[in-house]
mmCIF file of C-alpha atoms in Angstrom:
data_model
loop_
_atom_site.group_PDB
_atom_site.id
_atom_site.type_symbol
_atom_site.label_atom_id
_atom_site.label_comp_id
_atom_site.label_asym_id
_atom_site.label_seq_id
_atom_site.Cartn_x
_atom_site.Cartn_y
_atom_site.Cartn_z
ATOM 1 C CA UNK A 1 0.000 0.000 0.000
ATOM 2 C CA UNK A 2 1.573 3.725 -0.761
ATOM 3 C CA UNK A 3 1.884 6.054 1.674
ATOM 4 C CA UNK A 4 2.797 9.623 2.481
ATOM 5 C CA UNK A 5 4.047 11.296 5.235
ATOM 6 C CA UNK A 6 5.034 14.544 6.018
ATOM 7 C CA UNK A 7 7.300 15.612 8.656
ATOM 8 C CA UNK A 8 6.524 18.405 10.198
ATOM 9 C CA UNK A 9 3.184 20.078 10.368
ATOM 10 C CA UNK A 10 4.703 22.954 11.142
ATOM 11 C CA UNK A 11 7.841 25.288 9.543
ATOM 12 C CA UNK A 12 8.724 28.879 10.919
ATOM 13 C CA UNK A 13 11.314 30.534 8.992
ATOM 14 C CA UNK A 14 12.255 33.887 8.416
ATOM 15 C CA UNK A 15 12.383 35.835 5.395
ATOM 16 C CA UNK A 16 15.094 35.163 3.027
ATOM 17 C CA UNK A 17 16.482 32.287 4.783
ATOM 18 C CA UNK A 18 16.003 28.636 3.432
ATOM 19 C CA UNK A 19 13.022 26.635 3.518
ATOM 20 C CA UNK A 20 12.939 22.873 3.894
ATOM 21 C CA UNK A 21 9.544 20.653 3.944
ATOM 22 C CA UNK A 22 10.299 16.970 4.326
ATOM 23 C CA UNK A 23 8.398 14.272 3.015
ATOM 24 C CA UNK A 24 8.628 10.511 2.641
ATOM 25 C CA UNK A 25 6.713 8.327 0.831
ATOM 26 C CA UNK A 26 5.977 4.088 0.849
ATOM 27 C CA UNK A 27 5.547 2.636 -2.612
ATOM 28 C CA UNK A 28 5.731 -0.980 -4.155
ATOM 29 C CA UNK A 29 6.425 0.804 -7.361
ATOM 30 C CA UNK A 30 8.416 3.628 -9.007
ATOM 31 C CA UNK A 31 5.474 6.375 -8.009
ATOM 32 C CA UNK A 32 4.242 9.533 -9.205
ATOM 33 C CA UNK A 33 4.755 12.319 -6.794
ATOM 34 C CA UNK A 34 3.794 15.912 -6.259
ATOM 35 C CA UNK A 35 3.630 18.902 -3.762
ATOM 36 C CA UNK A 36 0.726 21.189 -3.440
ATOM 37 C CA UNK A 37 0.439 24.463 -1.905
ATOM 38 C CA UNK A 38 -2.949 25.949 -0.909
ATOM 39 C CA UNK A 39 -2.992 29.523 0.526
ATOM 40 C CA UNK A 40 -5.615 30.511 3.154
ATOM 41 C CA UNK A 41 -9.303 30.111 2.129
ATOM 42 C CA UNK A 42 -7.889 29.079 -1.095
ATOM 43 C CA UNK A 43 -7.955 25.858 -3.834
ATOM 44 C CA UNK A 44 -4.835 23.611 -4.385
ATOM 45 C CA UNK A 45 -1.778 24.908 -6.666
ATOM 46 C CA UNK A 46 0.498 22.394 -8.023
ATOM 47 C CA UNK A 47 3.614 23.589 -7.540
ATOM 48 C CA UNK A 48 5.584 20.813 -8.949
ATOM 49 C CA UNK A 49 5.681 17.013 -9.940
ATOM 50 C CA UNK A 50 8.154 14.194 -10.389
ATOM 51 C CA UNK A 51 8.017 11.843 -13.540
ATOM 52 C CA UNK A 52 10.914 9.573 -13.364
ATOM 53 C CA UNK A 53 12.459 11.665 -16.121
ATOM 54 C CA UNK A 54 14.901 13.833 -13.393
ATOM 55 C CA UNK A 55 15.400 13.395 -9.685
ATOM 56 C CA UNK A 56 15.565 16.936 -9.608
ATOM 57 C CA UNK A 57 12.308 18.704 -10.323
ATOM 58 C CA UNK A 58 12.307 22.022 -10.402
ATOM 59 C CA UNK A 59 8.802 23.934 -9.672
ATOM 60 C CA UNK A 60 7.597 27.559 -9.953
ATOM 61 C CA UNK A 61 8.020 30.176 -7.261
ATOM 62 C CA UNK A 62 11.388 28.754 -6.811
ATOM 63 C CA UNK A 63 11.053 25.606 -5.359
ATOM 64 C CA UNK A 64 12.322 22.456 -6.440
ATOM 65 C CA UNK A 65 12.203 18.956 -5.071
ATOM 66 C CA UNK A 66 14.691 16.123 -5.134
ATOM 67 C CA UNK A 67 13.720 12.578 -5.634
ATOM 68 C CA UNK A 68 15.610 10.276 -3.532
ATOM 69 C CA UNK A 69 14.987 6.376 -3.695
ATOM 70 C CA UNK A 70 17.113 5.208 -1.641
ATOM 71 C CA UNK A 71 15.642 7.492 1.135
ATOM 72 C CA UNK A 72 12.627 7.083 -0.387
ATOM 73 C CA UNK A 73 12.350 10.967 0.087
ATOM 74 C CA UNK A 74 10.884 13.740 -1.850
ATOM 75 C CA UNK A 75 11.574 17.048 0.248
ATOM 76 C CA UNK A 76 10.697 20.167 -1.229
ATOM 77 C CA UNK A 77 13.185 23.294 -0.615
ATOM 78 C CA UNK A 78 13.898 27.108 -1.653
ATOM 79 C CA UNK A 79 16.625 28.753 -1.345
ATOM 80 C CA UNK A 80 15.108 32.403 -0.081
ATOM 81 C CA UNK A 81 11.626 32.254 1.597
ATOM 82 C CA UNK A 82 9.412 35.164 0.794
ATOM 83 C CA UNK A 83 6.807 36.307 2.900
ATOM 84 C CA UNK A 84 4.051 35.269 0.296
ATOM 85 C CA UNK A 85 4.907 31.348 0.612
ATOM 86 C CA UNK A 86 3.307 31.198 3.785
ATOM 87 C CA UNK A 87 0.783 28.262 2.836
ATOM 88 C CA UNK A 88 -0.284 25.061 3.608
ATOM 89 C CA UNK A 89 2.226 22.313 1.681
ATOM 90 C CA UNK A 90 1.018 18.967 0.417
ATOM 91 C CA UNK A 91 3.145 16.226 -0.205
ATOM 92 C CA UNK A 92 1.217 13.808 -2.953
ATOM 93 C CA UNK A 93 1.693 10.541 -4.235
ATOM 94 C CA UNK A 94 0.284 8.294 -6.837
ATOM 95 C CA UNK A 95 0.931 4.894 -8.307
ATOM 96 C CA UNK A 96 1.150 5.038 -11.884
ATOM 97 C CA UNK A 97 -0.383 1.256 -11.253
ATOM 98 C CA UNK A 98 -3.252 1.832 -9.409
ATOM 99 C CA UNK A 99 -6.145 0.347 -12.320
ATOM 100 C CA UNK A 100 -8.392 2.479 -13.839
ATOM 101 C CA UNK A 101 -7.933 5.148 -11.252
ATOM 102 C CA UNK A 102 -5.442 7.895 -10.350
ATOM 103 C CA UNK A 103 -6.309 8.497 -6.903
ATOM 104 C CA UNK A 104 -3.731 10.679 -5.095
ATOM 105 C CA UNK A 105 -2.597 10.006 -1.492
ATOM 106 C CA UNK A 106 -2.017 12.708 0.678
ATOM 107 C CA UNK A 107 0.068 13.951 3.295
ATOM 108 C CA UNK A 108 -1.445 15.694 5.769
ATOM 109 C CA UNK A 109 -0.067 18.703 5.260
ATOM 110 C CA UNK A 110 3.121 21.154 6.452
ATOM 111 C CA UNK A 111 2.189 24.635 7.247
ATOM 112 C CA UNK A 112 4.847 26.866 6.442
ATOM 113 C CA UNK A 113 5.092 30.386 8.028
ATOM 114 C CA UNK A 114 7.352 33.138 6.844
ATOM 115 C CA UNK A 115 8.544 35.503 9.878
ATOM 116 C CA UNK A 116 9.519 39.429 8.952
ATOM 117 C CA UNK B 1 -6.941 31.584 -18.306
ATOM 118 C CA UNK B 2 -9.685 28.883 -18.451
ATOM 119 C CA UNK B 3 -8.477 26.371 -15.449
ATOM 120 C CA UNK B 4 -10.986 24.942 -13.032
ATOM 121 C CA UNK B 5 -14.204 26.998 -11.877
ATOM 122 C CA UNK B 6 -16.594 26.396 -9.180
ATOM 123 C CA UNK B 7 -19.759 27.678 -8.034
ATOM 124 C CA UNK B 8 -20.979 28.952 -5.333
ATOM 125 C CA UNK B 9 -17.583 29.573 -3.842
ATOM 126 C CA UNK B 10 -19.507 29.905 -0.367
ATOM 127 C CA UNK B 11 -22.383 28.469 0.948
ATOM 128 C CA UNK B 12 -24.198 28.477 4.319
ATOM 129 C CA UNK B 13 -27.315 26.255 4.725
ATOM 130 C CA UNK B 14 -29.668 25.181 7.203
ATOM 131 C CA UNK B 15 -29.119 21.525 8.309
ATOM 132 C CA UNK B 16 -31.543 19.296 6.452
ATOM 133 C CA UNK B 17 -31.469 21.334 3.434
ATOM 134 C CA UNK B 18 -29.756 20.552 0.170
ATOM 135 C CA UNK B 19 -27.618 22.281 -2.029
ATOM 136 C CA UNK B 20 -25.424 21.960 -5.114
ATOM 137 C CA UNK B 21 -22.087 22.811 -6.471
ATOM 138 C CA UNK B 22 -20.848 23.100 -9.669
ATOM 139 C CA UNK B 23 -17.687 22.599 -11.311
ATOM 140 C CA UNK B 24 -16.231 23.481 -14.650
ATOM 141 C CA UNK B 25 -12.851 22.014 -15.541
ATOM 142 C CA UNK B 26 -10.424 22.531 -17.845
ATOM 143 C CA UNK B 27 -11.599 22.210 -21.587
ATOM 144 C CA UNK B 28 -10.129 19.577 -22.770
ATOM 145 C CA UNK B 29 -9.905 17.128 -19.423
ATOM 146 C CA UNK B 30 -11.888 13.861 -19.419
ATOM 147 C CA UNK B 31 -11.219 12.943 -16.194
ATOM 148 C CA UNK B 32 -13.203 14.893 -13.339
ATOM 149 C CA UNK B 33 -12.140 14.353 -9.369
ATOM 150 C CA UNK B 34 -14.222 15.270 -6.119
ATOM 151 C CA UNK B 35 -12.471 15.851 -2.918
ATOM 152 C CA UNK B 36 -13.416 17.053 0.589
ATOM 153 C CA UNK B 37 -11.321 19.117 2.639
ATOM 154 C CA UNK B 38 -11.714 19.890 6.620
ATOM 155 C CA UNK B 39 -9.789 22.155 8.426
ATOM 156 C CA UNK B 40 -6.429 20.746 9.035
ATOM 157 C CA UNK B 41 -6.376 17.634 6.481
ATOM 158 C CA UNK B 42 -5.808 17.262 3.437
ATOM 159 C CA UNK B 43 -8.124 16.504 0.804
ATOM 160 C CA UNK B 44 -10.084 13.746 0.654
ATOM 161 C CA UNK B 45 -11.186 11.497 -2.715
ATOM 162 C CA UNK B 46 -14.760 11.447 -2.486
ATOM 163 C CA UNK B 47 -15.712 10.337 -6.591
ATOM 164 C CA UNK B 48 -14.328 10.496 -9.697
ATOM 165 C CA UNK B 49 -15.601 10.587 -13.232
ATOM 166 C CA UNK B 50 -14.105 9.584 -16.860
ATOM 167 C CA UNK B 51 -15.994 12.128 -19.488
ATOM 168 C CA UNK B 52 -19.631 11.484 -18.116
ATOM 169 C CA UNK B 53 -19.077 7.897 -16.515
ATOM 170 C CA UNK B 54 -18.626 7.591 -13.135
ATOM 171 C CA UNK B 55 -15.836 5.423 -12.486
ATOM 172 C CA UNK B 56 -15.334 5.467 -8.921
ATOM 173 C CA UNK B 57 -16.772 6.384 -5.564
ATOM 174 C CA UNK B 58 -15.493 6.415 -1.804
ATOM 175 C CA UNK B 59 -17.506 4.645 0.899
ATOM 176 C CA UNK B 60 -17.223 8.605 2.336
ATOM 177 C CA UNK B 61 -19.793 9.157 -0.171
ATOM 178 C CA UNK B 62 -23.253 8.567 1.744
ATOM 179 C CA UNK B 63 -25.821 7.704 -0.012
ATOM 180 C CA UNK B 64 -26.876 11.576 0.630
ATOM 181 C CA UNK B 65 -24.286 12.684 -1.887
ATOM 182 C CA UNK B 66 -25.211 12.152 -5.607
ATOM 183 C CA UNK B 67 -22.820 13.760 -8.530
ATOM 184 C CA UNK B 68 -23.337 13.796 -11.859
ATOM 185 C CA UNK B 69 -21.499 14.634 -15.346
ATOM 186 C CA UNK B 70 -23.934 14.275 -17.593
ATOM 187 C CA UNK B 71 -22.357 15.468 -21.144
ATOM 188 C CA UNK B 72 -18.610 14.791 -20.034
ATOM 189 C CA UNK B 73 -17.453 18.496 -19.438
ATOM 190 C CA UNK B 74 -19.553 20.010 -15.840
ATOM 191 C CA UNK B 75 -20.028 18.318 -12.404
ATOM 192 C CA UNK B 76 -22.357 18.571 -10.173
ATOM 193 C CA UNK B 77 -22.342 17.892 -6.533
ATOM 194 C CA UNK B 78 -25.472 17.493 -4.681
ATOM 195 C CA UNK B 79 -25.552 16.926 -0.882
ATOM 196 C CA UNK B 80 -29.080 16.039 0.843
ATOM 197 C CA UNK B 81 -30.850 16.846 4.066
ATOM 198 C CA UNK B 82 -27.280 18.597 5.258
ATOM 199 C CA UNK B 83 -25.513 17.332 8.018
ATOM 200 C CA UNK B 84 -23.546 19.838 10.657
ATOM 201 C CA UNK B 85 -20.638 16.809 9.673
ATOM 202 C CA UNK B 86 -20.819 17.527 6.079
ATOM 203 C CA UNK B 87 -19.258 21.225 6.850
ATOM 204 C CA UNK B 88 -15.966 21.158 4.722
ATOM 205 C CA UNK B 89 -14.364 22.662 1.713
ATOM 206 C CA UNK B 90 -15.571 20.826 -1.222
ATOM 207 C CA UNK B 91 -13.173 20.338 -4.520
ATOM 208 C CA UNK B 92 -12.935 19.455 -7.649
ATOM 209 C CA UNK B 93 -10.160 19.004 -9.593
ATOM 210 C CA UNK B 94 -9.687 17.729 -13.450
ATOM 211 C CA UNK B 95 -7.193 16.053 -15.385
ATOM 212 C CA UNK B 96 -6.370 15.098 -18.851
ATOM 213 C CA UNK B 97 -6.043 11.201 -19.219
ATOM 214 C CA UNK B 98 -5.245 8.389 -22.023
ATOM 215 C CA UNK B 99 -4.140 4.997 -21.821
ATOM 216 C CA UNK B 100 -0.007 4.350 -21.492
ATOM 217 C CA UNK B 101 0.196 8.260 -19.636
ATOM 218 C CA UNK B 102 2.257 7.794 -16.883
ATOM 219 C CA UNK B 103 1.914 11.011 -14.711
ATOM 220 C CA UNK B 104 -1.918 12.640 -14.684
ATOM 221 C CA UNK B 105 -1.535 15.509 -13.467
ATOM 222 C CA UNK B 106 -4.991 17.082 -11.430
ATOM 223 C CA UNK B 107 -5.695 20.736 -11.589
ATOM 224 C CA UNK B 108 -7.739 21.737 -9.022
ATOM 225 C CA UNK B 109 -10.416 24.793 -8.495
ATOM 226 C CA UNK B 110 -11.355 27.297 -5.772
ATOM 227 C CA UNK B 111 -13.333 25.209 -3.717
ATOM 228 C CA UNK B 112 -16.527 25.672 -2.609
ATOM 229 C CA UNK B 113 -16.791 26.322 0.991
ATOM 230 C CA UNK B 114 -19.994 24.732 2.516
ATOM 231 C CA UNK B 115 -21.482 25.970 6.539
ATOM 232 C CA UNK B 116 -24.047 23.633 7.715
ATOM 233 C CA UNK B 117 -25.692 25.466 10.592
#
């Protein structure tokens, strides 16, 4: 059975410094992963996705994401936090196997605030 | 920018009444996804449909709950006699599929936000 889990469910950082979410994941199978980022009273964004094509994904706002089998990780980081990433994070994962259907599995979420 | 639309973006009902959302994905997406969402979770897969067939649905799904996609392009989600419990975010979220894809990739909306009182 896959699995996803996240961390922390709660980051502080301050501006400009680094952020790090961490996620793991349990698969039988090379999986499809993703991270989502939701801002207050707002839907899902994906902010990224991994295909098996590079273990480093780059996403937009300046994340990027490094799959790592062996650690079966798939942490999400940025290099300068800005105040307007303070969101709710979703680590995702799906098995390209799963039948028919293409239900995601979800972590239960890392909420990131960005301190002044 | 045409991605995912849903309506009402807020509701607030009475318990016992019903109510529906709508959704509107993206154009040319065959596969349609409902999800609920309470306050500190993450979503969860409630039903999902391939153009206007309904493929799949969640033993969350009561038997209040009913969603349709009757010409393979909007959704709608209809909740009776409202329960204080059914009080979430509600979301839908489309996808473009075909056999031998490896990654499908679901775009989601808004939300709509539902108060049972």
């Amino acid at each position: 059975a896959q699995s996803v889990t996240q961390l922390d469910s709660h980051v502080s950082v301050s501006e400009g410094t680094p952020v790090l979410l961490r996620c793991n994941y349990s698969s039988s199978y090379s999986p499809s992963l993703f991270w989502y980022v939701q801002h207050p009273n707002k839907g899902l964004q994906l902010l990224l996705k991994y295909t098996s094509a590079a273990t480093l994904v780059k996403g937009i706002n300046g994340f990027e994401a490094e799959f790592k089998k062996s650690e079966t990780s798939f942490h999400l980081t940025k290099p300068s936090a800005h105040m307007s990433d303070a969101a709710e994070y979703f680590c995702v994962v799906s098995d390209p196997r799963a039948g028919n259907n293409r239900k995601l599995i979800w972590g239960l979420g890392t909420s990131l605030a960005v301190n002044p | 920018d045409t991605g995912v639309s849903q309506d009402p973006r807020h509701k607030i009902t009475k318990r016992g009444q019903n109510v529906t959302f709508r959704c509107d994905p993206i154009s040319e997406h065959n596969r349609l996804y409902w999800y609920r969402q309470t306050l500190g979770q993450g979503p969860e897969f409630l039903t999902y449909f391939q153009n206007e067939a309904q493929l799949e649905k969640s033993r969350l799904l009561s038997d209040r709950f009913s969603a349709e996609r009757p010409k393979g392009s909007f959704s709608t989600l209809e909740i009776q006699r409202t329960e204080q419990g059914d009080s979430a975010m509600y979301l839908c979220a489309s996808s473009l599929y075909f056999p031998g894809r490896i990654v499908e990739t679901q775009y989601f909306g808004p939300g709509t936000r539902l108060l049972v009182l």
